CSV table of C-alpha atoms in Angstrom, one decimal:
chain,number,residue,atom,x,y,z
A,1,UNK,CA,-58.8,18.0,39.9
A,2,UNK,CA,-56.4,15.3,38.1
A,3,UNK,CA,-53.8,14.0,40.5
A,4,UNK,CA,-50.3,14.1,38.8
A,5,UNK,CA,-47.5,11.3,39.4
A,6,UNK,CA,-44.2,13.2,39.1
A,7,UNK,CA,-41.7,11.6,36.6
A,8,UNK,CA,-38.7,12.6,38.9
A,9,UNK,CA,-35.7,11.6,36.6
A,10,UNK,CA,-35.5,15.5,35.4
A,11,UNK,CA,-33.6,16.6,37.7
A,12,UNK,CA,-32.5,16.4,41.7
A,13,UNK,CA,-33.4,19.3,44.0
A,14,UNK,CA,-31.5,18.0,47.0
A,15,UNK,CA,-29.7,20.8,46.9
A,16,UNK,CA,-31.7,23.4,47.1
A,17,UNK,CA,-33.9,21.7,49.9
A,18,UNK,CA,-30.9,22.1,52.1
A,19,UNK,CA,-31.3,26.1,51.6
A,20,UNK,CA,-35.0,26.5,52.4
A,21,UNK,CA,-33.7,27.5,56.0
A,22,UNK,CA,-31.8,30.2,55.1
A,23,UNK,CA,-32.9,33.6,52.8
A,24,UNK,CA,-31.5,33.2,49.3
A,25,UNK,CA,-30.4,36.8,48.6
A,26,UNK,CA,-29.4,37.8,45.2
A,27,UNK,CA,-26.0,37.6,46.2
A,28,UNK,CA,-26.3,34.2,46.8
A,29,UNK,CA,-28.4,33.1,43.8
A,30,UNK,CA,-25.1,34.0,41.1
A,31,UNK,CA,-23.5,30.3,42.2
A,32,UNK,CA,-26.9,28.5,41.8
A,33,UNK,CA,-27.9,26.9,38.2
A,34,UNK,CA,-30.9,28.2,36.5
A,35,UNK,CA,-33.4,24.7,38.1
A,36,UNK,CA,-32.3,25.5,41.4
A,37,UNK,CA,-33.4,29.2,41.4
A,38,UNK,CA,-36.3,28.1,39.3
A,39,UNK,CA,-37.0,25.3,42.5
A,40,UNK,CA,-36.5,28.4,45.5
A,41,UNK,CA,-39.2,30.1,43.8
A,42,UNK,CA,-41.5,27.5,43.0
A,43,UNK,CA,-41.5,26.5,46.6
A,44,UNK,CA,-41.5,29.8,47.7
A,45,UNK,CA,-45.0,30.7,45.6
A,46,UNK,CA,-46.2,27.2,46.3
A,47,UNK,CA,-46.2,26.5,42.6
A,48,UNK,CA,-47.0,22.7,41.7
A,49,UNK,CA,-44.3,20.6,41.3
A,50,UNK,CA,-44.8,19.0,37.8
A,51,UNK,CA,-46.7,20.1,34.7
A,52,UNK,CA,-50.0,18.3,33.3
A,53,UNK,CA,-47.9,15.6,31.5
A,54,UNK,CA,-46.2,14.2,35.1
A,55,UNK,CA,-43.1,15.8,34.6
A,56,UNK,CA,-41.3,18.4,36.9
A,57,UNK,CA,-40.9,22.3,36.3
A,58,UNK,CA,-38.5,23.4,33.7
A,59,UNK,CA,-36.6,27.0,35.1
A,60,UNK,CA,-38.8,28.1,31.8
A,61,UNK,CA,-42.0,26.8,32.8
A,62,UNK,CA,-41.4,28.1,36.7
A,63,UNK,CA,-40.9,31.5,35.3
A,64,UNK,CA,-44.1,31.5,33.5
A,65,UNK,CA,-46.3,30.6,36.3
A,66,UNK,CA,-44.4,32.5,39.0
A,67,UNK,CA,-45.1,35.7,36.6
A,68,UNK,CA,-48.8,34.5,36.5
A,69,UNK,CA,-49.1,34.2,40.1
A,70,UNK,CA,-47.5,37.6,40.5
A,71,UNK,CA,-49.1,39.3,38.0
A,72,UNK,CA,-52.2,40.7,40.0
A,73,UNK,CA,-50.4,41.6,43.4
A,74,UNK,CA,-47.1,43.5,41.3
A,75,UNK,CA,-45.9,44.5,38.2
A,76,UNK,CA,-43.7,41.1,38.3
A,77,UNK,CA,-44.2,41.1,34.3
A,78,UNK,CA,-43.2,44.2,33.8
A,79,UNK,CA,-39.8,43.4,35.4
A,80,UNK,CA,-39.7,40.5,33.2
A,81,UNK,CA,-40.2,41.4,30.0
A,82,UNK,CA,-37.8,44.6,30.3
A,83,UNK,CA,-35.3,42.1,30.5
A,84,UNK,CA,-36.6,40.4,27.4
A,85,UNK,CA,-32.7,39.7,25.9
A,86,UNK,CA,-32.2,38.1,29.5
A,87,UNK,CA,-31.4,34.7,30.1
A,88,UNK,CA,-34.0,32.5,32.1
A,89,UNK,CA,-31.8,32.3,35.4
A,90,UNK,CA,-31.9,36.2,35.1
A,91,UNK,CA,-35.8,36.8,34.6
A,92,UNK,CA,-36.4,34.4,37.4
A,93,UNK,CA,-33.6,36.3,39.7
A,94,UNK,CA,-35.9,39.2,38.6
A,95,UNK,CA,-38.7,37.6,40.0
A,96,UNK,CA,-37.6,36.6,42.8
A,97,UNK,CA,-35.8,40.2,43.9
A,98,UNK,CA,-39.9,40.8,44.0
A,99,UNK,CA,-40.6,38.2,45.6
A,100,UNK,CA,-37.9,39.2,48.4
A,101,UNK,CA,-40.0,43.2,48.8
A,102,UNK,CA,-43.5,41.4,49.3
A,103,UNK,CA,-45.2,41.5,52.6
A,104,UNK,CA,-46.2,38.4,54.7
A,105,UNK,CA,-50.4,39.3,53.2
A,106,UNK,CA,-49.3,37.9,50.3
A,107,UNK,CA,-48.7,34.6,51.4
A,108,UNK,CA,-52.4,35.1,53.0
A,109,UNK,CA,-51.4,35.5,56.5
A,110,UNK,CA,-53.7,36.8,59.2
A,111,UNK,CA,-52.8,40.1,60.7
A,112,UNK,CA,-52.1,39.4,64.5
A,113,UNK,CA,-55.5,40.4,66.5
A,114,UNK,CA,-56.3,40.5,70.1
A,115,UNK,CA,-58.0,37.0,70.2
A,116,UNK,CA,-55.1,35.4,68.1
A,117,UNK,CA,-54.5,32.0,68.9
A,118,UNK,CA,-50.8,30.4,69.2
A,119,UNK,CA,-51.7,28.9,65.9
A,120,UNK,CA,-52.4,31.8,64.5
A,121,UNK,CA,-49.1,33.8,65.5
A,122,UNK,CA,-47.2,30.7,64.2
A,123,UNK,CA,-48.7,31.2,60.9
A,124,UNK,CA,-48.4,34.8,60.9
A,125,UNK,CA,-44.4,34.7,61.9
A,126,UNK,CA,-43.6,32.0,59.7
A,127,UNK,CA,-46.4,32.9,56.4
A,128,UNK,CA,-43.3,34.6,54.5
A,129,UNK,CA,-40.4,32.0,53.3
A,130,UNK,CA,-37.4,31.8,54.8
A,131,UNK,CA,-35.5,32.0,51.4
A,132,UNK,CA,-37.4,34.9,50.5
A,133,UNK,CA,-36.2,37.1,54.1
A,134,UNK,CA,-38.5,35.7,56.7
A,135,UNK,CA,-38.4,33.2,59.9
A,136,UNK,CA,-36.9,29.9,59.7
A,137,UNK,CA,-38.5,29.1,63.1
A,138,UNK,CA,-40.9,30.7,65.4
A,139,UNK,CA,-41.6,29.6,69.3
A,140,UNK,CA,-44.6,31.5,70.4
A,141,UNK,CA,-46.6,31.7,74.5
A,142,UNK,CA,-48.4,33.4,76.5
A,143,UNK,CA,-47.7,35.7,79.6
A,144,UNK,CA,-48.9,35.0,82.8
A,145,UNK,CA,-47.5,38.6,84.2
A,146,UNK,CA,-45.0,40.8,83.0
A,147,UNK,CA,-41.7,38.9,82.1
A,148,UNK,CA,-43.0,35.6,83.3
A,149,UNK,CA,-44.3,33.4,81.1
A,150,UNK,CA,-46.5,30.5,81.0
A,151,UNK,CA,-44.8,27.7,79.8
A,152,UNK,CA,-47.6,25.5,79.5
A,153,UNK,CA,-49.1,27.4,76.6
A,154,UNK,CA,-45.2,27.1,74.5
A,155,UNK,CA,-45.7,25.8,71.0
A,156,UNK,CA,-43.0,26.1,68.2
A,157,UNK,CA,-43.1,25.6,64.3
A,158,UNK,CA,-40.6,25.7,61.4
A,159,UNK,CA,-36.6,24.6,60.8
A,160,UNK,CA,-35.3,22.7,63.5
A,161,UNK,CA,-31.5,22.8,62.3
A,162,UNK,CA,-29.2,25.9,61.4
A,163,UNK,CA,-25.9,25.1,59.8
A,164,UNK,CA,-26.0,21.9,61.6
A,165,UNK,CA,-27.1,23.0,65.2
A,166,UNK,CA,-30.3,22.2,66.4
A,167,UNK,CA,-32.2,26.0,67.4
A,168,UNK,CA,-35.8,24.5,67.8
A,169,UNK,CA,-35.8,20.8,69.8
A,170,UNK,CA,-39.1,18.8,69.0
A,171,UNK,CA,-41.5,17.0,71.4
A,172,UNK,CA,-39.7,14.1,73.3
A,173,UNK,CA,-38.0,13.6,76.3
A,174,UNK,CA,-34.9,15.7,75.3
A,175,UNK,CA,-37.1,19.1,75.0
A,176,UNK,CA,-35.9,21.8,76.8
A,177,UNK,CA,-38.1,24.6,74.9
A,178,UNK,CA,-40.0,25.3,78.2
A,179,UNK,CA,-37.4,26.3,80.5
A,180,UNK,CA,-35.1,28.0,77.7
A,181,UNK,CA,-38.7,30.0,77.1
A,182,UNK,CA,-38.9,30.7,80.9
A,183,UNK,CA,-35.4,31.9,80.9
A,184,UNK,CA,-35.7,34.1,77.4
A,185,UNK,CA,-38.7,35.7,79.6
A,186,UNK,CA,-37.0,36.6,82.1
A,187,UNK,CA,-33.5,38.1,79.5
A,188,UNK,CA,-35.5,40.8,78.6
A,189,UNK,CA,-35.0,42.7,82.5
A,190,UNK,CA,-31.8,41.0,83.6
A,191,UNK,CA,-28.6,41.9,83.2
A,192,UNK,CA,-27.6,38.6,81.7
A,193,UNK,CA,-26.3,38.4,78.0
A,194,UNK,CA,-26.7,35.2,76.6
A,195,UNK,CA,-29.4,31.9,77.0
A,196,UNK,CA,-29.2,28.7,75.3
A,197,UNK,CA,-32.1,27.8,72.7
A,198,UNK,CA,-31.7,23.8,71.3
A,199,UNK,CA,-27.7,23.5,70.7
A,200,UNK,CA,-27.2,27.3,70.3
A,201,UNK,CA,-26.3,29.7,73.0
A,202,UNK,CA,-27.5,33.2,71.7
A,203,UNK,CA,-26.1,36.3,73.1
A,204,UNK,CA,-28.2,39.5,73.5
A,205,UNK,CA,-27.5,42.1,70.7
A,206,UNK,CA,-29.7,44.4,71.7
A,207,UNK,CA,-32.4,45.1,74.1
A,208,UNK,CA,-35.0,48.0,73.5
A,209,UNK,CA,-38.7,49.5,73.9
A,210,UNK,CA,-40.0,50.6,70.6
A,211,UNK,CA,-43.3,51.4,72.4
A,212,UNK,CA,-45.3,50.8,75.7
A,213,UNK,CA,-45.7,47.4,76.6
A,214,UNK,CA,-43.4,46.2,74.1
A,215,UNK,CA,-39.9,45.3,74.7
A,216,UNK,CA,-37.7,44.2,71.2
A,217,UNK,CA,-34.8,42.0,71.9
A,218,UNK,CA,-32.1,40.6,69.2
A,219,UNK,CA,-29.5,37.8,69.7
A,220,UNK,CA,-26.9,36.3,67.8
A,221,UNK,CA,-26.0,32.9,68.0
A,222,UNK,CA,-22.0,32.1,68.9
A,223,UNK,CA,-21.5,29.0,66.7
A,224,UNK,CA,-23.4,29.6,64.0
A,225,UNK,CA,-25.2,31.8,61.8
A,226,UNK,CA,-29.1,31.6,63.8
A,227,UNK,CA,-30.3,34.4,65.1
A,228,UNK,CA,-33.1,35.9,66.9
A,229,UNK,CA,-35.7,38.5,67.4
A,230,UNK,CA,-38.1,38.4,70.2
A,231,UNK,CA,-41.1,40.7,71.2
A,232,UNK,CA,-42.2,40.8,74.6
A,233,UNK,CA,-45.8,42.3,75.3
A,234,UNK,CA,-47.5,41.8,78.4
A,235,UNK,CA,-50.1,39.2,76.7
A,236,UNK,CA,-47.5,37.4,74.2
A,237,UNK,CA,-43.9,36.6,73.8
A,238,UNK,CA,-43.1,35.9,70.6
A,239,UNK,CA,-40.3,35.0,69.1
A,240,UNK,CA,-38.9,34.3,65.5
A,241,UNK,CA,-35.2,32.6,64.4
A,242,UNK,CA,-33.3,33.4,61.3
A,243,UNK,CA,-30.1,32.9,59.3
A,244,UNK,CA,-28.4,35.5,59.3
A,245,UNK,CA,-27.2,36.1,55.2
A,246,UNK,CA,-26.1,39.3,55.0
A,247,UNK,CA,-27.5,42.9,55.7
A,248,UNK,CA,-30.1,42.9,52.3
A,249,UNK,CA,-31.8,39.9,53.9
A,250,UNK,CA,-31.7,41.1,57.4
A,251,UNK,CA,-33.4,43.8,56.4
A,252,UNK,CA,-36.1,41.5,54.7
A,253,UNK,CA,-36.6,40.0,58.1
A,254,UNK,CA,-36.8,43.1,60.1
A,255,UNK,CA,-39.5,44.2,57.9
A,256,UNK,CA,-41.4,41.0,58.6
A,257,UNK,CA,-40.9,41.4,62.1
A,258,UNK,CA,-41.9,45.3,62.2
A,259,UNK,CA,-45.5,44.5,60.6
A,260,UNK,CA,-45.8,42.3,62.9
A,261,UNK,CA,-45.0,44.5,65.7
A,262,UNK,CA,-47.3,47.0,64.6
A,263,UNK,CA,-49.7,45.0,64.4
A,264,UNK,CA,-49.7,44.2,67.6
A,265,UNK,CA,-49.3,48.2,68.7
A,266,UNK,CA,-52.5,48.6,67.5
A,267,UNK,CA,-54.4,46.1,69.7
């Protein structure tokens, strides 16, 4: 394949990198411009970044691959050209209000399994875009006994920073994921309501057993917008951080979590 240089004096997507953390709900897409939606997307379906002649994306030439792209998995066209009198900005919002319905398989994540590795989970909590309703971040370990986890097997993936707090500390002598991990294990049967994770303290929203041998708890943070859902089983605690953008994209991320779950039920 031809390598492409990128002539990047069309436009600057600074903007819209800032967002990638956070789910882009339609709401939120009537203050973008047309290149901005047209960028969400084209991250989101991991579209190139410049057509054959070096030059980046129009919105026009986004739409026409993201449709492509789409085409075999929904009826992304047909949305598309119903709304033939549209304006581009509206056929890609089109597109992306499908994009916001599809399940984490079409971003080819593997479905959680019995031998899953930490890797694996990772990839299957973070495989469907924040913008588009899913995880931001996702801290994943395994359990040494019920509610006790081992802290040497703790890895973490995905947006560090949430409205300017840190939720996810990396590698390096100011870590504290192992302990706050230790400590979220041990939220799920105590009567405490709140545990710090990077800058944020969370408090518990909820606390529930959907099943045997899983425990579903929720937390919201108290500074910011971050939240969390975590799943306790008695091989896994796994658990996945979000901005919270309203009750349409909460939804998109409780989806996300509930395949997952079920996934899991059925190991």
């Amino acid at each position: 394949a031809r390598v492409v240089q990128c002539n990047t004096s069309y436009q600057n997507f600074s903007r819209t990198d800032l967002i990638m953390a956070a789910c882009v709900t339609g709401e939120a897409e009537v203050s973008l411009k047309a290149y901005e939606v047209g960028d969400v997307l084209r991250k989101e379906l991991d579209l190139p970044e410049c057509n054959d002649e070096g030059d980046l994306l129009k919105p026009k030439e986004i739409l026409a691959l993201a449709t492509t792209k789409l085409i075999d998995f929904v009826a992304a066209g047909k949305e598309v050209s119903e709304e033939s009198s549209s304006t581009v900005k509206e056929k890609l919002r089109a597109v992306r209000a499908t994009v916001r319905r599809l399940p984490a398989e079409f971003w080819g994540a593997a479905k959680i399994r019995s031998g899953s590795t930490n890797d694996e989970l990772l990839a299957r909590i973070l495989a469907k875009p924040a913008t588009a309703g899913g995880f931001a971040a996702a801290i994943v370990c395994r359990c040494l006994r019920p509610n006790v986890v081992d802290t040497r097997s703790i890895e973490s993936r995905g947006a560090g920073i949430i409205d300017g707090f840190t939720v996810l500390r990396g590698p390096g002598a100011y870590c504290t994921i192992d302990s706050e991990m230790e400590n979220i294990g041990k939220l799920f049967r105590t009567e405490r309501d709140a545990e710090k994770i990077g800058d944020c303290t969370f408090r518990v929203l909820d606390r529930n057993q959907p099943a045997p041998g899983q425990v579903v708890m929720s937390g919201k943070a108290t500074k910011c917008e971050a939240r969390f859902i975590a799943l306790l089983t008695p091989k896994w605690c796994l658990l996945g951080i979000f901005r919270h953008a309203g009750p349409e994209a909460e939804l998109e991320t409780m989806n996300v979590f509930e395949g997952m779950r079920q996934e899991i039920l059925t190991k």
